Amino acid sequence: MGAALTLVCRDRTRGEKVVEEIQQQTGSQAVNLMLADLSLHESIRKLAREFLARVEPLHILVNNAGLFNLKRELTADGRETVFAVNHLSYFMLTLLLLDRIKQSAPARIVNVASAAHLWGRMDFDDLEGARRYRSRQSYGQSKLANILFTYELARRLQGTGVSVNCAHPGAVATGLGANNGMLAKLLMPLIGLFMRSPEQGAETQIYLACSPEVEGISGNYFVDCKPAQSAAESYNLEVARRLWEVSAKMTGVDLDSNAAAPA
């Protein structure tokens, strides 16, 4: 579509392979690779600083980091890994880049959520599962957080020319969960036979990023390229406000933040 694309990957070798594939399939050389570990706050800050230093517009930001852990793990920052990757990375990177996004308006932010948010509830007394870790609840809570963040950010960005929406991509054969031991790794190819392909799973995100049909539409949850109802708790304004405040405290980032802010 003529856009310049920037991919954020953890692994340079795998990232460079994807960049090459996109360039070959599209004939466009306007594909860039940036490296970051989105579980780590300083890595996210470094990513934001490096992107902002390029002095380029940012018309579309798609947040699509995702992790499912059967056992509780902590990042090097001491955060529970699923909550850190699935929610805090969205919150932190988006706000660090937000001034550039607003300067680039009309612009769009797309957060990849999941119907798995129906499994979760915001347990503010034990957000990171320190007292009791349950993998299903942890993942569901992180996806509910994606939707609450989307709705709250959309409210705060009214009138800026920046829209914010989220999507359930479906059950997609991307290898999510294959990090949970040898049995999971062996089962994933079999399970993948009954799941959507990555190309099918990307359709709603691409629709939200590019379609003129959603121009100016903000604060919605989409399934199969259509608006859908999310869980009742996702519309709770008090829960959304509290999640925002907790996330800002955890990351040291808020609406008035910038990429040069101290860690």
Short mmCIF file of C-alpha atoms in Angstrom, two decimals:
data_model
loop_
_atom_site.label_atom_id
_atom_site.label_comp_id
_atom_site.label_asym_id
_atom_site.label_seq_id
_atom_site.Cartn_x
_atom_site.Cartn_y
_atom_site.Cartn_z
CA MET A 1 0.00 0.00 0.00
CA GLY A 2 3.05 2.25 -0.22
CA ALA A 3 3.72 2.46 3.51
CA ALA A 4 7.13 2.31 5.13
CA LEU A 5 7.06 -0.55 7.62
CA THR A 6 9.08 -0.91 10.81
CA LEU A 7 9.15 -4.33 12.48
CA VAL A 8 10.10 -4.75 16.12
CA CYS A 9 11.65 -8.15 16.84
CA ARG A 10 13.68 -9.73 19.63
CA ASP A 11 15.84 -11.93 17.43
CA ARG A 12 17.95 -10.28 14.72
CA THR A 13 18.31 -13.39 12.54
CA ARG A 14 14.59 -14.16 12.50
CA GLY A 15 13.75 -10.49 12.06
CA GLU A 16 16.06 -10.08 9.09
CA LYS A 17 14.53 -13.17 7.49
CA VAL A 18 11.03 -11.68 7.76
CA VAL A 19 12.22 -8.33 6.38
CA GLU A 20 13.74 -10.11 3.38
CA GLU A 21 10.55 -12.11 2.79
CA ILE A 22 8.40 -8.97 2.84
CA GLN A 23 10.74 -7.14 0.50
CA GLN A 24 10.72 -10.03 -1.95
CA GLN A 25 6.94 -10.50 -1.88
CA THR A 26 6.05 -6.81 -2.15
CA GLY A 27 8.93 -5.43 -4.20
CA SER A 28 9.27 -2.67 -1.61
CA GLN A 29 12.54 -1.96 0.16
CA ALA A 30 10.83 0.31 2.71
CA VAL A 31 10.93 -2.31 5.48
CA ASN A 32 13.04 -1.61 8.55
CA LEU A 33 14.01 -3.78 11.51
CA MET A 34 14.39 -2.58 15.09
CA LEU A 35 15.41 -4.87 17.95
CA ALA A 36 13.83 -4.85 21.39
CA ASP A 37 12.83 -7.16 24.21
CA LEU A 38 9.34 -5.93 25.04
CA SER A 39 9.42 -7.58 28.45
CA LEU A 40 12.06 -5.08 29.63
CA HIS A 41 11.36 -1.43 30.40
CA GLU A 42 14.77 -0.12 29.41
CA SER A 43 14.63 -1.99 26.11
CA ILE A 44 11.26 -0.36 25.36
CA ARG A 45 12.64 3.08 26.25
CA LYS A 46 15.66 2.49 24.02
CA LEU A 47 13.38 1.41 21.16
CA ALA A 48 11.27 4.55 21.53
CA ARG A 49 14.33 6.82 21.67
CA GLU A 50 15.82 5.25 18.55
CA PHE A 51 12.57 5.51 16.60
CA LEU A 52 11.96 9.13 17.62
CA ALA A 53 15.53 10.02 16.64
CA ARG A 54 14.68 9.07 13.05
CA VAL A 55 12.27 12.05 12.87
CA GLU A 56 9.72 10.08 10.87
CA PRO A 57 5.92 10.23 11.06
CA LEU A 58 4.08 7.37 12.75
CA HIS A 59 0.63 6.98 11.24
CA ILE A 60 -0.10 3.44 12.43
CA LEU A 61 1.07 1.61 15.55
CA VAL A 62 0.09 -2.06 15.90
CA ASN A 63 0.81 -3.58 19.31
CA ASN A 64 1.01 -7.35 18.91
CA ALA A 65 3.40 -8.76 21.54
CA GLY A 66 1.96 -11.87 23.17
CA LEU A 67 2.95 -14.58 25.64
CA PHE A 68 1.25 -17.47 27.44
CA ASN A 69 3.06 -19.10 30.39
CA LEU A 70 1.93 -22.20 32.25
CA LYS A 71 4.25 -21.32 35.14
CA ARG A 72 4.84 -17.94 36.75
CA GLU A 73 8.03 -16.25 35.60
CA LEU A 74 9.54 -12.85 36.32
CA THR A 75 11.31 -10.47 33.95
CA ALA A 76 14.68 -8.94 34.77
CA ASP A 77 12.66 -5.93 36.02
CA GLY A 78 10.94 -8.18 38.55
CA ARG A 79 7.56 -8.09 36.78
CA GLU A 80 5.38 -11.11 36.06
CA THR A 81 6.22 -11.88 32.44
CA VAL A 82 2.75 -12.33 30.91
CA PHE A 83 1.45 -9.06 32.36
CA ALA A 84 4.69 -7.29 31.39
CA VAL A 85 4.71 -8.41 27.77
CA ASN A 86 0.99 -8.55 27.02
CA HIS A 87 -0.08 -5.32 28.70
CA LEU A 88 2.71 -3.15 30.08
CA SER A 89 4.62 -3.17 26.78
CA TYR A 90 1.52 -1.87 24.95
CA PHE A 91 0.99 0.83 27.56
CA MET A 92 4.61 1.90 27.74
CA LEU A 93 5.57 1.94 24.06
CA THR A 94 2.33 3.62 23.00
CA LEU A 95 2.70 6.47 25.47
CA LEU A 96 6.39 6.97 24.72
CA LEU A 97 5.55 7.34 21.02
CA LEU A 98 2.27 9.18 21.49
CA ASP A 99 3.48 12.71 20.78
CA ARG A 100 4.86 11.56 17.43
CA ILE A 101 1.62 9.71 16.67
CA LYS A 102 -0.43 12.83 17.45
CA GLN A 103 1.87 14.94 15.29
CA SER A 104 1.25 12.45 12.46
CA ALA A 105 -2.57 12.60 12.71
CA PRO A 106 -4.75 11.30 11.26
CA ALA A 107 -3.23 8.23 12.86
CA ARG A 108 -4.33 4.90 14.26
CA ILE A 109 -3.36 2.66 17.16
CA VAL A 110 -4.37 -1.01 16.97
CA ASN A 111 -4.05 -3.25 20.03
CA VAL A 112 -4.24 -7.00 19.48
CA ALA A 113 -6.40 -8.39 22.28
CA SER A 114 -8.25 -11.71 22.42
CA ALA A 115 -11.58 -13.30 23.21
CA ALA A 116 -9.58 -14.89 26.03
CA HIS A 117 -10.26 -11.66 27.94
CA LEU A 118 -13.52 -13.38 28.90
CA TRP A 119 -11.44 -15.71 31.11
CA GLY A 120 -9.99 -12.87 33.12
CA ARG A 121 -10.82 -10.18 35.62
CA MET A 122 -8.63 -7.39 36.95
CA ASP A 123 -7.35 -8.66 40.29
CA PHE A 124 -5.74 -5.49 41.62
CA ASP A 125 -4.83 -7.25 44.87
CA ASP A 126 -2.70 -9.77 42.96
CA LEU A 127 -2.18 -8.44 39.41
CA GLU A 128 1.05 -10.38 38.93
CA GLY A 129 -0.04 -13.68 40.47
CA ALA A 130 2.38 -13.54 43.39
CA ARG A 131 -0.07 -15.19 45.78
CA ARG A 132 -1.70 -17.55 43.31
CA TYR A 133 -0.68 -17.93 39.69
CA ARG A 134 -3.21 -19.40 37.30
CA SER A 135 -2.10 -19.43 33.67
CA ARG A 136 -5.59 -19.10 32.18
CA GLN A 137 -6.55 -16.21 34.47
CA SER A 138 -3.19 -14.53 33.95
CA TYR A 139 -3.50 -14.57 30.18
CA GLY A 140 -7.18 -13.58 30.26
CA GLN A 141 -6.45 -10.70 32.63
CA SER A 142 -3.69 -9.40 30.34
CA LYS A 143 -6.04 -9.48 27.34
CA LEU A 144 -8.76 -7.73 29.36
CA ALA A 145 -6.14 -5.11 30.20
CA ASN A 146 -5.55 -4.61 26.46
CA ILE A 147 -9.21 -3.76 25.97
CA LEU A 148 -9.48 -1.53 29.04
CA PHE A 149 -6.36 0.33 27.89
CA THR A 150 -7.80 0.73 24.40
CA TYR A 151 -11.07 2.20 25.63
CA GLU A 152 -9.41 4.50 28.17
CA LEU A 153 -6.80 5.77 25.69
CA ALA A 154 -9.54 6.41 23.11
CA ARG A 155 -11.40 8.54 25.66
CA ARG A 156 -8.23 10.51 26.48
CA LEU A 157 -7.42 11.09 22.79
CA GLN A 158 -10.78 12.42 21.69
CA GLY A 159 -10.34 15.33 19.30
CA THR A 160 -6.68 14.59 18.52
CA GLY A 161 -7.20 12.81 15.19
CA VAL A 162 -5.80 9.58 16.67
CA SER A 163 -8.10 6.56 16.79
CA VAL A 164 -7.56 3.56 19.07
CA ASN A 165 -9.20 0.18 18.53
CA CYS A 166 -8.52 -3.42 19.52
CA ALA A 167 -9.17 -6.79 17.96
CA HIS A 168 -9.60 -10.49 18.59
CA PRO A 169 -7.60 -12.19 15.82
CA GLY A 170 -9.03 -15.63 16.45
CA ALA A 171 -7.09 -18.73 17.45
CA VAL A 172 -4.04 -18.38 15.23
CA ALA A 173 -1.27 -20.89 14.53
CA THR A 174 1.65 -18.66 15.46
CA GLY A 175 3.28 -20.90 18.05
CA LEU A 176 1.89 -19.03 21.04
CA GLY A 177 2.49 -21.21 24.08
CA ALA A 178 5.22 -23.34 22.47
CA ASN A 179 7.64 -21.98 25.06
CA ASN A 180 6.02 -24.16 27.75
CA GLY A 181 8.23 -27.22 27.53
CA MET A 182 8.81 -30.03 25.05
CA LEU A 183 5.25 -31.39 25.16
CA ALA A 184 3.80 -27.99 24.21
CA LYS A 185 6.34 -27.66 21.42
CA LEU A 186 5.39 -31.07 20.04
CA LEU A 187 1.66 -30.45 20.30
CA MET A 188 1.61 -27.01 18.66
CA PRO A 189 1.89 -28.27 15.02
CA LEU A 190 -1.03 -30.65 15.62
CA ILE A 191 -3.16 -28.00 17.33
CA GLY A 192 -2.26 -25.59 14.55
CA LEU A 193 -4.14 -27.74 12.05
CA PHE A 194 -7.38 -26.57 13.67
CA MET A 195 -6.43 -22.89 13.92
CA ARG A 196 -6.35 -19.92 11.59
CA SER A 197 -3.27 -19.23 9.55
CA PRO A 198 -1.20 -16.16 10.47
CA GLU A 199 -2.46 -14.50 7.29
CA GLN A 200 -6.08 -15.07 8.34
CA GLY A 201 -5.29 -13.97 11.88
CA ALA A 202 -3.87 -10.66 10.63
CA GLU A 203 -6.96 -9.66 8.65
CA THR A 204 -8.79 -7.69 11.35
CA GLN A 205 -5.65 -5.85 12.45
CA ILE A 206 -4.92 -4.86 8.85
CA TYR A 207 -8.53 -3.77 8.43
CA LEU A 208 -8.29 -1.53 11.50
CA ALA A 209 -4.94 -0.14 10.38
CA CYS A 210 -5.81 0.62 6.78
CA SER A 211 -9.50 0.50 5.89
CA PRO A 212 -11.29 3.78 5.09
CA GLU A 213 -14.41 2.19 6.62
CA VAL A 214 -13.06 2.75 10.13
CA GLU A 215 -11.70 6.25 9.59
CA GLY A 216 -12.55 8.27 12.70
CA ILE A 217 -13.95 5.26 14.59
CA SER A 218 -12.30 4.85 17.99
CA GLY A 219 -12.71 2.94 21.23
CA ASN A 220 -14.10 -0.28 19.78
CA TYR A 221 -13.43 -4.01 19.94
CA PHE A 222 -13.51 -5.86 16.61
CA VAL A 223 -13.92 -9.51 15.68
CA ASP A 224 -13.68 -10.62 12.05
CA CYS A 225 -13.55 -6.99 10.91
CA LYS A 226 -16.81 -6.13 12.68
CA PRO A 227 -17.51 -4.27 15.95
CA ALA A 228 -18.31 -6.63 18.82
CA GLN A 229 -19.22 -6.48 22.49
CA SER A 230 -16.41 -7.17 24.93
CA ALA A 231 -16.84 -8.36 28.52
CA ALA A 232 -18.89 -6.19 30.88
CA GLU A 233 -15.84 -5.35 33.03
CA SER A 234 -14.07 -3.81 30.02
CA TYR A 235 -16.61 -0.96 30.05
CA ASN A 236 -16.09 -0.17 33.74
CA LEU A 237 -14.67 3.37 33.86
CA GLU A 238 -13.35 3.00 37.40
CA VAL A 239 -11.50 -0.22 36.57
CA ALA A 240 -10.01 1.41 33.46
CA ARG A 241 -8.87 4.46 35.44
CA ARG A 242 -7.32 2.30 38.15
CA LEU A 243 -5.52 0.10 35.62
CA TRP A 244 -4.10 3.22 33.97
CA GLU A 245 -2.81 4.55 37.29
CA VAL A 246 -1.28 1.19 38.27
CA SER A 247 0.35 0.81 34.84
CA ALA A 248 1.80 4.31 35.00
CA LYS A 249 3.26 3.57 38.42
CA MET A 250 4.72 0.24 37.30
CA THR A 251 6.37 1.68 34.18
CA GLY A 252 7.14 5.27 35.17
CA VAL A 253 5.34 6.40 32.01
CA ASP A 254 2.20 8.52 31.67
CA LEU A 255 0.62 10.83 29.09
CA ASP A 256 3.14 13.59 29.75
CA SER A 257 6.08 11.20 29.38
CA ASN A 258 8.68 11.13 26.63
CA ALA A 259 11.29 8.61 25.55
CA ALA A 260 14.05 10.42 27.39
CA ALA A 261 12.27 10.14 30.75
CA PRO A 262 14.31 8.38 33.46
CA ALA A 263 13.70 4.70 34.06
#
